[in-house]
Coordinates of C-alpha atoms in Angstrom, one line a residue:
X1 CA 93.9 291.8 -89.3
X2 CA 96.2 294.7 -90.4
X3 CA 94.8 298.5 -90.5
X4 CA 96.9 301.4 -91.7
X5 CA 95.9 304.2 -89.4
X6 CA 96.8 306.6 -92.3
X7 CA 93.8 305.2 -94.1
X8 CA 91.0 307.8 -93.7
X9 CA 88.4 305.1 -93.9
X10 CA 89.9 303.3 -90.8
X11 CA 88.3 303.8 -87.4
X12 CA 89.8 306.3 -85.1
X13 CA 89.1 304.5 -81.8
X14 CA 89.7 300.9 -80.9
X15 CA 88.9 298.4 -78.0
X16 CA 90.5 295.4 -77.1
X17 CA 91.4 293.1 -74.0
X18 CA 95.1 293.8 -74.5
X19 CA 96.8 296.8 -76.0
X20 CA 100.5 296.3 -77.0
X21 CA 102.6 299.3 -77.9
X22 CA 105.4 298.4 -80.3
X23 CA 105.6 296.1 -83.2
X24 CA 109.1 294.8 -82.7
X25 CA 110.1 291.3 -81.6
X26 CA 108.7 291.7 -78.0
X27 CA 105.3 293.1 -79.3
X28 CA 104.9 290.5 -82.1
X29 CA 105.8 287.6 -79.7
X30 CA 103.1 288.5 -77.2
X31 CA 100.5 289.4 -79.9
X32 CA 100.9 286.0 -81.7
X33 CA 100.9 284.1 -78.3
X34 CA 97.2 285.3 -78.3
X35 CA 96.3 284.4 -81.8
X36 CA 93.2 282.2 -82.0
X37 CA 92.6 282.8 -78.4
X38 CA 89.3 284.2 -77.0
X39 CA 91.1 287.4 -76.3
X40 CA 91.2 290.4 -78.6
X41 CA 94.5 292.1 -79.0
X42 CA 95.5 295.6 -80.6
X43 CA 99.2 295.9 -81.6
X44 CA 100.1 299.5 -82.2
X45 CA 103.2 300.2 -84.5
X46 CA 104.3 303.6 -85.3
X47 CA 105.9 302.8 -88.7
X48 CA 104.9 300.8 -91.7
X49 CA 106.1 297.7 -93.4
X50 CA 109.4 299.4 -94.4
X51 CA 111.4 302.3 -93.4
X52 CA 110.2 305.9 -94.0
X53 CA 112.1 309.0 -93.2
X54 CA 109.1 310.7 -92.0
X55 CA 108.2 308.1 -89.4
X56 CA 112.0 307.7 -88.4
X57 CA 112.3 311.4 -87.8
X58 CA 110.1 310.8 -84.8
X59 CA 113.0 309.0 -83.0
X60 CA 115.4 311.8 -83.2
X61 CA 116.6 313.3 -80.0
X62 CA 119.5 315.0 -78.0
X63 CA 122.6 313.4 -76.8
X64 CA 124.3 314.9 -73.7
X65 CA 126.3 312.2 -72.0
X66 CA 129.9 311.2 -71.7
X67 CA 129.8 309.8 -75.3
X68 CA 127.4 310.7 -78.2
X69 CA 124.5 308.3 -78.8
X70 CA 122.2 309.1 -81.7
X71 CA 118.7 308.0 -80.8
X72 CA 117.5 308.7 -84.5
X73 CA 119.9 306.2 -86.1
X74 CA 120.3 303.6 -83.3
X75 CA 116.8 302.3 -83.7
X76 CA 114.2 301.8 -86.4
X77 CA 110.5 302.6 -86.5
X78 CA 109.0 299.9 -88.7
X79 CA 106.9 296.7 -88.2
X80 CA 109.7 294.2 -86.9
X81 CA 111.6 297.1 -85.1
X82 CA 115.1 297.5 -84.9
X83 CA 115.8 293.8 -85.6
X84 CA 114.8 294.6 -89.3
X85 CA 118.6 295.4 -89.3
X86 CA 119.9 292.7 -86.9
X87 CA 122.5 290.0 -87.8
X88 CA 120.4 287.4 -86.0
X89 CA 122.6 286.7 -83.0
X90 CA 120.9 284.8 -80.3
X91 CA 122.4 283.5 -77.0
X92 CA 120.7 282.9 -73.5
X93 CA 122.0 284.4 -70.2
X94 CA 123.6 282.0 -67.6
X95 CA 123.1 282.2 -63.9
X96 CA 126.4 284.0 -63.7
X97 CA 124.9 286.7 -65.8
X98 CA 121.8 287.0 -63.8
X99 CA 123.4 286.7 -60.3
X100 CA 124.4 289.7 -58.1
X101 CA 128.1 290.5 -58.1
X102 CA 129.4 292.3 -55.2
X103 CA 131.9 294.3 -57.2
X104 CA 129.1 295.6 -59.6
X105 CA 126.7 298.0 -57.8
X106 CA 123.1 297.5 -58.4
X107 CA 123.6 294.2 -60.2
X108 CA 121.4 291.1 -60.0
X109 CA 118.1 289.9 -61.6
X110 CA 115.2 288.8 -59.5
X111 CA 115.3 285.7 -61.8
X112 CA 117.5 282.7 -62.4
X113 CA 118.1 280.6 -65.4
X114 CA 115.5 278.0 -64.3
X115 CA 112.9 280.6 -64.4
X116 CA 113.8 281.4 -68.1
X117 CA 114.6 277.9 -69.4
X118 CA 111.2 277.0 -70.6
X119 CA 110.7 280.2 -72.3
X120 CA 114.2 280.1 -74.0
X121 CA 113.0 276.8 -75.6
X122 CA 109.8 278.7 -76.9
X123 CA 111.9 281.6 -77.9
X124 CA 114.1 279.2 -79.9
X125 CA 111.0 278.1 -81.9
X126 CA 109.9 281.7 -82.4
X127 CA 113.2 282.6 -83.8
X128 CA 113.4 279.4 -85.8
X129 CA 116.5 278.2 -84.4
X130 CA 117.3 274.5 -84.6
X131 CA 119.9 274.4 -81.8
X132 CA 119.1 273.7 -78.0
X133 CA 119.6 276.5 -75.7
X134 CA 121.8 275.8 -72.5
X135 CA 123.0 278.2 -69.8
X136 CA 125.1 280.9 -71.5
X137 CA 125.3 279.2 -75.0
X138 CA 123.7 276.8 -77.5
X139 CA 124.4 273.1 -77.8
X140 CA 126.0 272.3 -81.1
X141 CA 129.2 272.5 -83.1
X142 CA 129.9 275.4 -85.3
X143 CA 131.3 274.7 -88.9
X144 CA 134.8 275.6 -87.8
X145 CA 136.2 274.5 -84.6
X146 CA 137.2 277.5 -82.3
X147 CA 140.6 277.9 -80.9
X148 CA 141.7 276.1 -77.5
X149 CA 141.6 278.9 -75.0
X150 CA 142.7 279.1 -71.3
X151 CA 139.4 278.4 -69.6
X152 CA 140.4 280.5 -66.7
X153 CA 140.8 283.5 -68.8
X154 CA 138.8 283.2 -72.1
X155 CA 135.8 280.9 -73.1
X156 CA 134.3 280.0 -76.4
X157 CA 130.5 280.6 -76.2
X158 CA 128.4 279.2 -79.1
X159 CA 125.7 281.4 -80.2
X160 CA 122.9 280.7 -82.8
X161 CA 121.8 282.8 -85.7
X162 CA 118.0 283.3 -86.2
X163 CA 117.4 283.3 -89.9
X164 CA 114.3 285.6 -89.9
X165 CA 113.4 289.3 -89.5
X166 CA 110.3 289.4 -87.5
X167 CA 108.3 291.8 -89.5
X168 CA 108.7 289.8 -92.6
X169 CA 108.4 286.4 -91.0
X170 CA 105.1 287.1 -89.0
X171 CA 103.4 289.7 -91.2
X172 CA 101.0 287.1 -92.8
X173 CA 100.2 285.5 -89.4
X174 CA 99.2 288.9 -88.2
X175 CA 97.1 289.6 -91.3
X176 CA 95.2 286.3 -91.0
X177 CA 94.5 286.6 -87.2
X178 CA 90.9 287.3 -86.4
X179 CA 91.5 288.3 -82.9
X180 CA 94.7 290.4 -83.3
X181 CA 94.5 293.9 -85.0
X182 CA 97.8 295.4 -86.0
X183 CA 97.6 299.2 -86.4
X184 CA 100.3 300.6 -88.6
X185 CA 101.4 304.4 -88.6
X186 CA 99.7 304.8 -85.1
X187 CA 101.9 306.7 -82.7
X188 CA 101.3 306.4 -79.0
X189 CA 101.3 310.0 -77.6
X190 CA 100.3 309.4 -74.1
X191 CA 98.7 306.8 -71.7
X192 CA 95.7 308.2 -69.9
X193 CA 95.2 307.0 -66.4
X194 CA 93.0 307.2 -63.2
X195 CA 93.2 310.1 -61.0
X196 CA 95.4 308.1 -58.6
X197 CA 97.7 307.1 -61.6
X198 CA 97.2 303.5 -60.6
X199 CA 95.3 302.2 -63.7
X200 CA 95.8 303.0 -67.4
X201 CA 92.4 303.9 -69.1
X202 CA 93.6 304.4 -72.6
X203 CA 96.4 304.8 -75.1
X204 CA 96.1 308.1 -77.0
X205 CA 97.3 307.7 -80.6
X206 CA 98.0 310.0 -83.5
X207 CA 99.3 309.8 -87.0
X208 CA 101.5 312.2 -88.9
X209 CA 98.5 313.4 -91.1
X210 CA 96.6 314.6 -88.0
X211 CA 94.4 311.8 -87.1
X212 CA 93.8 311.4 -83.4
X213 CA 92.2 308.5 -81.5
X214 CA 92.4 306.1 -78.4
X215 CA 92.9 302.4 -77.8
X216 CA 91.1 301.3 -74.6
X217 CA 91.9 297.8 -73.2
X218 CA 92.1 295.9 -70.0
X219 CA 95.8 295.6 -69.8
X220 CA 98.5 297.4 -71.6
X221 CA 102.1 296.4 -72.6
X222 CA 104.8 298.9 -73.6
X223 CA 107.1 297.0 -76.1
X224 CA 108.5 299.9 -77.9
X225 CA 112.2 299.5 -77.1
X226 CA 114.8 300.6 -74.4
X227 CA 114.4 304.2 -75.2
X228 CA 110.9 304.6 -76.2
X229 CA 109.4 302.7 -73.3
X230 CA 110.8 305.2 -70.9
X231 CA 109.8 308.1 -73.2
X232 CA 106.1 307.0 -73.3
X233 CA 105.9 306.6 -69.5
X234 CA 107.5 310.1 -69.1
X235 CA 105.3 311.8 -71.5
X236 CA 102.3 310.3 -69.7
X237 CA 102.1 313.1 -67.1
X238 CA 98.6 314.4 -67.1
X239 CA 97.8 312.9 -63.7
X240 CA 101.3 312.0 -62.6
X241 CA 103.7 315.0 -63.2
X242 CA 106.8 313.0 -63.2
X243 CA 105.3 310.3 -65.5
X244 CA 103.5 307.0 -65.0
X245 CA 105.2 304.5 -62.8
X246 CA 107.9 307.1 -61.8
X247 CA 107.1 307.8 -58.2
X248 CA 110.7 307.0 -57.3
X249 CA 112.3 308.7 -60.2
X250 CA 113.5 305.5 -61.7
X251 CA 111.9 305.7 -65.2
X252 CA 114.7 306.3 -67.9
X253 CA 117.6 305.6 -65.4
X254 CA 120.2 303.1 -65.5
X255 CA 120.4 303.2 -69.3
X256 CA 122.8 300.8 -70.7
X257 CA 124.2 299.8 -74.2
X258 CA 127.1 297.5 -75.1
X259 CA 130.1 299.8 -75.7
X260 CA 132.2 298.5 -78.6
X261 CA 135.6 299.6 -80.0
X262 CA 138.8 298.2 -81.6
X263 CA 141.2 297.3 -78.6
X264 CA 144.2 296.6 -80.7
X265 CA 145.8 294.6 -83.7
X266 CA 147.5 291.2 -84.0
X267 CA 150.4 291.2 -86.4
X268 CA 151.4 287.8 -87.6
X269 CA 152.7 285.9 -90.6
X270 CA 149.2 284.1 -90.7
X271 CA 146.5 286.1 -88.8
X272 CA 144.0 284.0 -90.5
X273 CA 144.7 281.1 -87.9
X274 CA 143.2 283.5 -85.3
X275 CA 140.3 285.0 -87.4
X276 CA 139.0 282.1 -89.6
X277 CA 137.4 280.1 -86.8
X278 CA 135.2 283.0 -85.8
X279 CA 134.1 284.0 -89.2
X280 CA 130.3 284.0 -89.3
X281 CA 129.8 283.6 -93.0
X282 CA 131.2 280.4 -94.6
X283 CA 131.4 281.0 -98.4
X284 CA 128.2 282.9 -99.0
X285 CA 126.2 281.3 -96.3
X286 CA 125.7 282.7 -92.7
X287 CA 126.5 280.0 -90.3
X288 CA 123.6 278.8 -88.1
X289 CA 126.0 278.4 -85.1
X290 CA 129.2 280.5 -84.4
X291 CA 131.6 280.8 -81.5
X292 CA 132.4 284.0 -79.6
X293 CA 135.3 284.8 -77.4
X294 CA 134.2 285.9 -74.0
X295 CA 135.8 286.6 -70.7
X296 CA 135.5 283.5 -68.4
X297 CA 133.4 284.3 -65.3
X298 CA 136.5 283.1 -63.3
X299 CA 138.5 286.1 -64.8
X300 CA 135.8 288.4 -64.3
X301 CA 135.7 287.5 -60.4
X302 CA 139.5 287.5 -60.2
X303 CA 139.9 291.0 -61.9
X304 CA 136.5 292.4 -60.7
X305 CA 135.5 293.4 -64.0
X306 CA 132.4 293.4 -66.0
X307 CA 131.6 290.8 -68.8
X308 CA 132.9 291.3 -72.3
X309 CA 133.5 289.5 -75.6
X310 CA 136.3 290.1 -78.2
X311 CA 135.9 289.3 -81.9
X312 CA 138.8 288.9 -84.2
X313 CA 138.2 290.7 -87.6
X314 CA 140.6 289.9 -90.5
X315 CA 141.9 293.0 -92.4
X316 CA 142.9 292.2 -96.0
X317 CA 146.4 293.1 -97.2
X318 CA 147.1 293.7 -100.9
X319 CA 144.3 292.6 -103.1
X320 CA 145.6 290.9 -106.3
X321 CA 144.6 292.7 -109.5
X322 CA 142.4 289.8 -110.8
X323 CA 140.5 289.5 -107.5
X324 CA 139.8 293.2 -107.3
X325 CA 138.7 293.4 -111.0
X326 CA 136.3 290.4 -110.3
X327 CA 134.8 292.2 -107.3
X328 CA 134.2 295.3 -109.5
X329 CA 132.5 293.1 -112.0
X330 CA 130.1 291.6 -109.5
X331 CA 129.5 295.0 -108.1
X332 CA 128.5 296.4 -111.5
X333 CA 126.1 293.4 -112.0
X334 CA 124.2 294.4 -108.8
X335 CA 122.5 297.7 -109.7
X336 CA 121.7 299.6 -106.4
X337 CA 118.1 300.1 -105.5
X338 CA 117.5 303.6 -104.3
X339 CA 114.2 303.3 -102.7
X340 CA 113.4 305.2 -99.5
X341 CA 113.5 302.1 -97.4
X342 CA 116.8 300.9 -98.7
X343 CA 118.5 304.4 -98.4
X344 CA 117.1 304.6 -94.8
X345 CA 118.3 301.1 -94.1
X346 CA 121.8 301.8 -95.6
X347 CA 122.1 305.0 -93.4
X348 CA 121.1 303.2 -90.2
X349 CA 123.4 300.2 -91.0
X350 CA 126.4 302.6 -91.4
X351 CA 125.6 304.2 -88.1
X352 CA 125.5 300.9 -86.4
X353 CA 128.7 299.5 -87.9
X354 CA 130.4 297.3 -85.4
X355 CA 133.5 296.0 -87.2
X356 CA 136.7 297.8 -88.0
X357 CA 136.6 300.5 -90.5
X358 CA 138.8 301.6 -93.3
X359 CA 139.0 303.5 -96.6
X360 CA 136.1 302.7 -98.7
X361 CA 136.2 302.4 -102.6
X362 CA 134.3 305.5 -103.7
X363 CA 133.8 304.6 -107.4
X364 CA 133.5 301.3 -109.1
X365 CA 135.5 300.8 -112.4
X366 CA 133.3 300.6 -115.4
X367 CA 132.0 297.1 -116.2
X368 CA 133.9 296.5 -119.5
X369 CA 137.2 297.7 -118.2
X370 CA 136.7 295.5 -115.0
X371 CA 136.0 292.5 -117.2
X372 CA 139.1 293.0 -119.3
X373 CA 141.2 293.0 -116.1
X374 CA 139.8 289.8 -115.0
X375 CA 140.9 288.3 -118.2
X376 CA 144.3 289.9 -118.0
X377 CA 144.8 288.6 -114.3
X378 CA 143.1 285.1 -114.5
X379 CA 145.8 283.6 -112.7
X380 CA 144.7 285.5 -109.6
X381 CA 141.2 284.2 -109.9
X382 CA 142.4 280.6 -110.4
X383 CA 144.6 280.8 -107.3
X384 CA 141.6 282.2 -105.3
X385 CA 139.4 279.3 -106.4
X386 CA 142.0 276.8 -105.3
X387 CA 142.2 278.5 -101.8
X388 CA 138.4 278.2 -101.5
X389 CA 138.5 274.5 -102.2
X390 CA 140.7 274.1 -99.2
X391 CA 138.7 276.7 -96.9
X392 CA 141.4 279.3 -97.1
X393 CA 140.8 283.0 -97.6
X394 CA 141.3 284.2 -101.2
X395 CA 143.2 287.3 -100.1
X396 CA 145.9 287.1 -97.5
X397 CA 145.2 289.0 -94.5
X398 CA 147.4 291.8 -93.3
X399 CA 146.6 291.6 -89.7
X400 CA 143.7 290.8 -87.2
X401 CA 141.8 293.6 -85.6
X402 CA 140.4 292.7 -82.2
X403 CA 137.1 294.5 -81.4
X404 CA 135.7 294.4 -77.9
X405 CA 132.0 294.4 -77.0
X406 CA 131.5 295.2 -73.4
X407 CA 129.0 294.9 -70.6
X408 CA 128.1 298.3 -69.1
X409 CA 127.9 299.0 -65.3
X410 CA 124.4 300.0 -64.4
X411 CA 124.5 303.5 -63.0
X412 CA 121.6 305.7 -62.0
X413 CA 122.9 308.7 -63.8
X414 CA 123.1 307.1 -67.1
X415 CA 119.6 307.9 -68.4
X416 CA 116.9 308.9 -70.8
X417 CA 115.0 312.2 -70.2
X418 CA 112.7 314.4 -72.0
X419 CA 114.4 317.2 -73.9
X420 CA 112.9 320.6 -74.9
X421 CA 112.7 320.1 -78.6
X422 CA 109.5 318.6 -80.1
X423 CA 108.7 316.2 -82.8
X424 CA 106.2 316.5 -85.7
X425 CA 103.4 315.2 -83.3
X426 CA 104.2 318.0 -80.8
X427 CA 105.7 315.6 -78.3
X428 CA 109.1 316.2 -76.5
X429 CA 111.9 314.4 -77.9
X430 CA 114.3 312.3 -75.8
X431 CA 117.5 313.4 -74.3
X432 CA 120.0 310.5 -73.9
X433 CA 122.7 311.1 -71.2
X434 CA 124.9 308.0 -71.8
X435 CA 127.2 307.7 -68.8
X436 CA 130.3 305.5 -68.5
X437 CA 132.3 305.1 -65.3
X438 CA 135.6 303.7 -63.8
X439 CA 134.4 300.1 -63.8
X440 CA 133.6 300.3 -67.5
X441 CA 137.1 301.6 -68.2
X442 CA 138.6 299.0 -65.9
X443 CA 136.9 296.4 -68.1
X444 CA 138.2 297.8 -71.2
X445 CA 141.8 297.6 -69.9
X446 CA 141.3 294.1 -68.3
X447 CA 139.8 292.7 -71.5
X448 CA 142.6 294.1 -73.6
X449 CA 145.3 292.8 -71.3
X450 CA 143.8 289.3 -70.9
X451 CA 142.7 288.7 -74.4
X452 CA 145.4 290.5 -76.5
X453 CA 148.5 288.6 -75.7
X454 CA 146.6 285.2 -75.5
X455 CA 145.0 285.6 -78.8
X456 CA 148.2 286.8 -80.5
X457 CA 149.9 283.7 -79.1
X458 CA 147.3 281.6 -81.1
X459 CA 148.9 282.6 -84.4
X460 CA 152.5 283.3 -83.0
X461 CA 151.7 286.9 -83.5
X462 CA 152.4 290.3 -81.7
X463 CA 149.7 292.2 -80.1
X464 CA 149.6 296.0 -80.4
X465 CA 147.0 297.4 -78.0
X466 CA 145.0 300.7 -78.8
X467 CA 146.1 303.5 -76.6
X468 CA 142.5 304.2 -75.5
X469 CA 142.0 300.6 -74.5
X470 CA 144.9 300.9 -71.9
X471 CA 143.6 304.2 -70.6
X472 CA 146.2 306.2 -72.5
X473 CA 143.8 308.3 -74.7
X474 CA 140.1 309.3 -74.7
X475 CA 137.7 306.3 -75.2
X476 CA 137.1 305.2 -78.7
X477 CA 133.8 303.3 -78.2
X478 CA 130.4 303.6 -79.6
X479 CA 127.0 301.9 -79.0
X480 CA 125.7 298.9 -80.5
X481 CA 122.0 299.8 -80.4
X482 CA 121.4 297.4 -77.5
X483 CA 119.4 299.8 -75.4
X484 CA 118.8 298.4 -72.0
X485 CA 117.8 299.1 -68.4
X486 CA 115.4 302.3 -68.4
X487 CA 112.5 300.4 -66.8
X488 CA 114.7 297.9 -64.8
X489 CA 113.2 294.9 -63.1
X490 CA 113.4 294.5 -59.4
X491 CA 111.2 292.7 -56.6
X492 CA 111.7 295.9 -54.7
X493 CA 109.8 299.1 -55.9
X494 CA 112.6 301.2 -54.4
X495 CA 115.1 299.7 -56.9
X496 CA 113.1 298.9 -60.1
X497 CA 110.3 300.1 -62.3
X498 CA 108.7 296.6 -62.9
X499 CA 108.4 293.5 -60.8
X500 CA 109.8 290.2 -61.7
X501 CA 106.6 289.4 -64.0
X502 CA 107.1 292.8 -65.9
X503 CA 104.2 294.6 -64.2
X504 CA 104.8 298.3 -63.4
X505 CA 105.1 298.8 -59.4
X506 CA 102.2 300.4 -58.2
X507 CA 100.0 300.1 -61.3
X508 CA 97.3 297.5 -61.8
X509 CA 97.3 297.0 -65.7
X510 CA 100.6 298.4 -67.0
X511 CA 103.4 296.0 -68.2
X512 CA 106.7 296.4 -69.8
X513 CA 108.5 293.9 -72.4
X514 CA 111.9 294.4 -73.9
X515 CA 115.4 294.9 -72.9
X516 CA 114.5 298.0 -70.9
X517 CA 113.7 295.7 -68.1
X518 CA 117.2 294.3 -67.9
X519 CA 119.0 295.1 -64.5
X520 CA 122.2 294.2 -66.1
X521 CA 123.2 293.5 -69.8
X522 CA 126.0 290.8 -69.8
X523 CA 127.7 290.8 -73.2
X524 CA 124.9 288.6 -74.8
X525 CA 122.8 289.9 -77.8
X526 CA 119.6 290.8 -75.9
X527 CA 116.9 289.8 -78.5
X528 CA 116.8 286.1 -77.6
X529 CA 116.1 286.9 -73.8
X530 CA 113.7 289.8 -75.0
X531 CA 111.6 287.2 -76.8
X532 CA 111.8 284.7 -73.8
X533 CA 110.7 287.3 -71.5
X534 CA 107.9 288.4 -73.7
X535 CA 106.5 285.0 -74.1
X536 CA 106.6 284.4 -70.4
X537 CA 104.7 287.8 -70.0
X538 CA 102.1 286.6 -72.5
X539 CA 101.1 283.6 -70.3
X540 CA 100.9 285.8 -67.3
X541 CA 98.6 288.2 -69.1
X542 CA 96.5 285.3 -70.4
X543 CA 96.0 284.2 -66.8
X544 CA 95.1 287.8 -65.7
X545 CA 92.5 288.3 -68.5
X546 CA 91.0 285.0 -67.6
X547 CA 90.5 285.9 -64.1
X548 CA 89.0 289.4 -64.7
X549 CA 86.2 288.6 -66.8
X550 CA 84.9 289.9 -70.2
X551 CA 86.0 292.7 -72.7
X552 CA 86.1 296.4 -71.4

């Protein structure tokens, strides 16, 4: 069942066995794991079915760290969460990702791959992936064979692409469910708790039109994302001045992302030899499996660095007149859709751009003029068609740009706090202090040195490192919206907010799902592990609800 909390005829208060805050992949996975069960579930989502500027503005905040991080454009408030804009990349962690590393302070998960393996298999089904997950990669062959690399330095990891966005894929299942209630446009303002702050008694909700209410349940799950999970706990300060679950001042700390930046260029007569095996789109179709180039764990140990991956992007050289005209014609045949949702998505996608940037074409040529130019330069089009037939690029590449995506060192002072400004609901906005340290910078340099020369050699090219990547200029990196670590997992309450089962230390019925529980981030896209952990938590919650009797 789906209820819009903006509907004046909808009830103000709700009761359920389980209350889930956040309708992203984690929240949807947990809710649907309870579909057709004897337990009632209330899934609370602050947005609607599509992007809305008014709801999105609740995510805005301050940035005061080593590098700017825009909390308003690096996540999306909508059913399906920020994965509404994702590329579908999925890959599991391996034991090397999860194990403690003596050169990485505060590293190590209280779980191993064997603990996650059965849930990775269930996550594969939920994400509608056909390939089999294995430690650190998927079993299968991508459409183009990756390059042969020195395994002591660089390794090809095969990742899978999920073909779905979670809000679209599972909307009807949520609508049809008799025991799951999805509340749209309901924003959690605070979690109420008993006087000893040990048990949550309600989730206070509000809408932007002024409605207020409460969801009461036996167990609660925060699944609102790496920033918002911490914010809700910090805002819940009526009986715990520092926020719920924050007795040891850990909520919001250890904030991590995957810093990303262009580490240099490869100049070669044929740079496509390097870039083509790693293209994710073959023709017009996104490949279900693709390789990524990562630092081997042997190299990480030898150089005492963090994990990293490098993606080679082709940068086009001169575009023949006929091809440019054909592109203009195709663009003219695709009229833009200027809805609020599409404009918001375009703005967020631009903010999350992970590839190399260059000058954009500001204005398309008029359709008729472009069509005439196609005719005048039909030879260019014929040559391009012949190139496609032999799986070659239609436009010769000028160079390959190497973009690095880096694991970030967990550090206590990298954190999410509450700022002084308030949103439209009257709640304090977030203040993100994204901190980077010398181990991060060492990893950028190490990756640049190891990957640059070796990848250039694969196409008989010359590597030109970026000055910042070698430590000779200020860092030119930005986040990739993989917000992690703010409610980190640990068996010891002195070093983590949640236990290995996702339950908040010292609290009887509050749990956290999502990448905020990650103690370290590796280089892997986090969503696949988020779904696996969420499905694992769902089974634990089912057992807890079965043990504790009837509805509240």
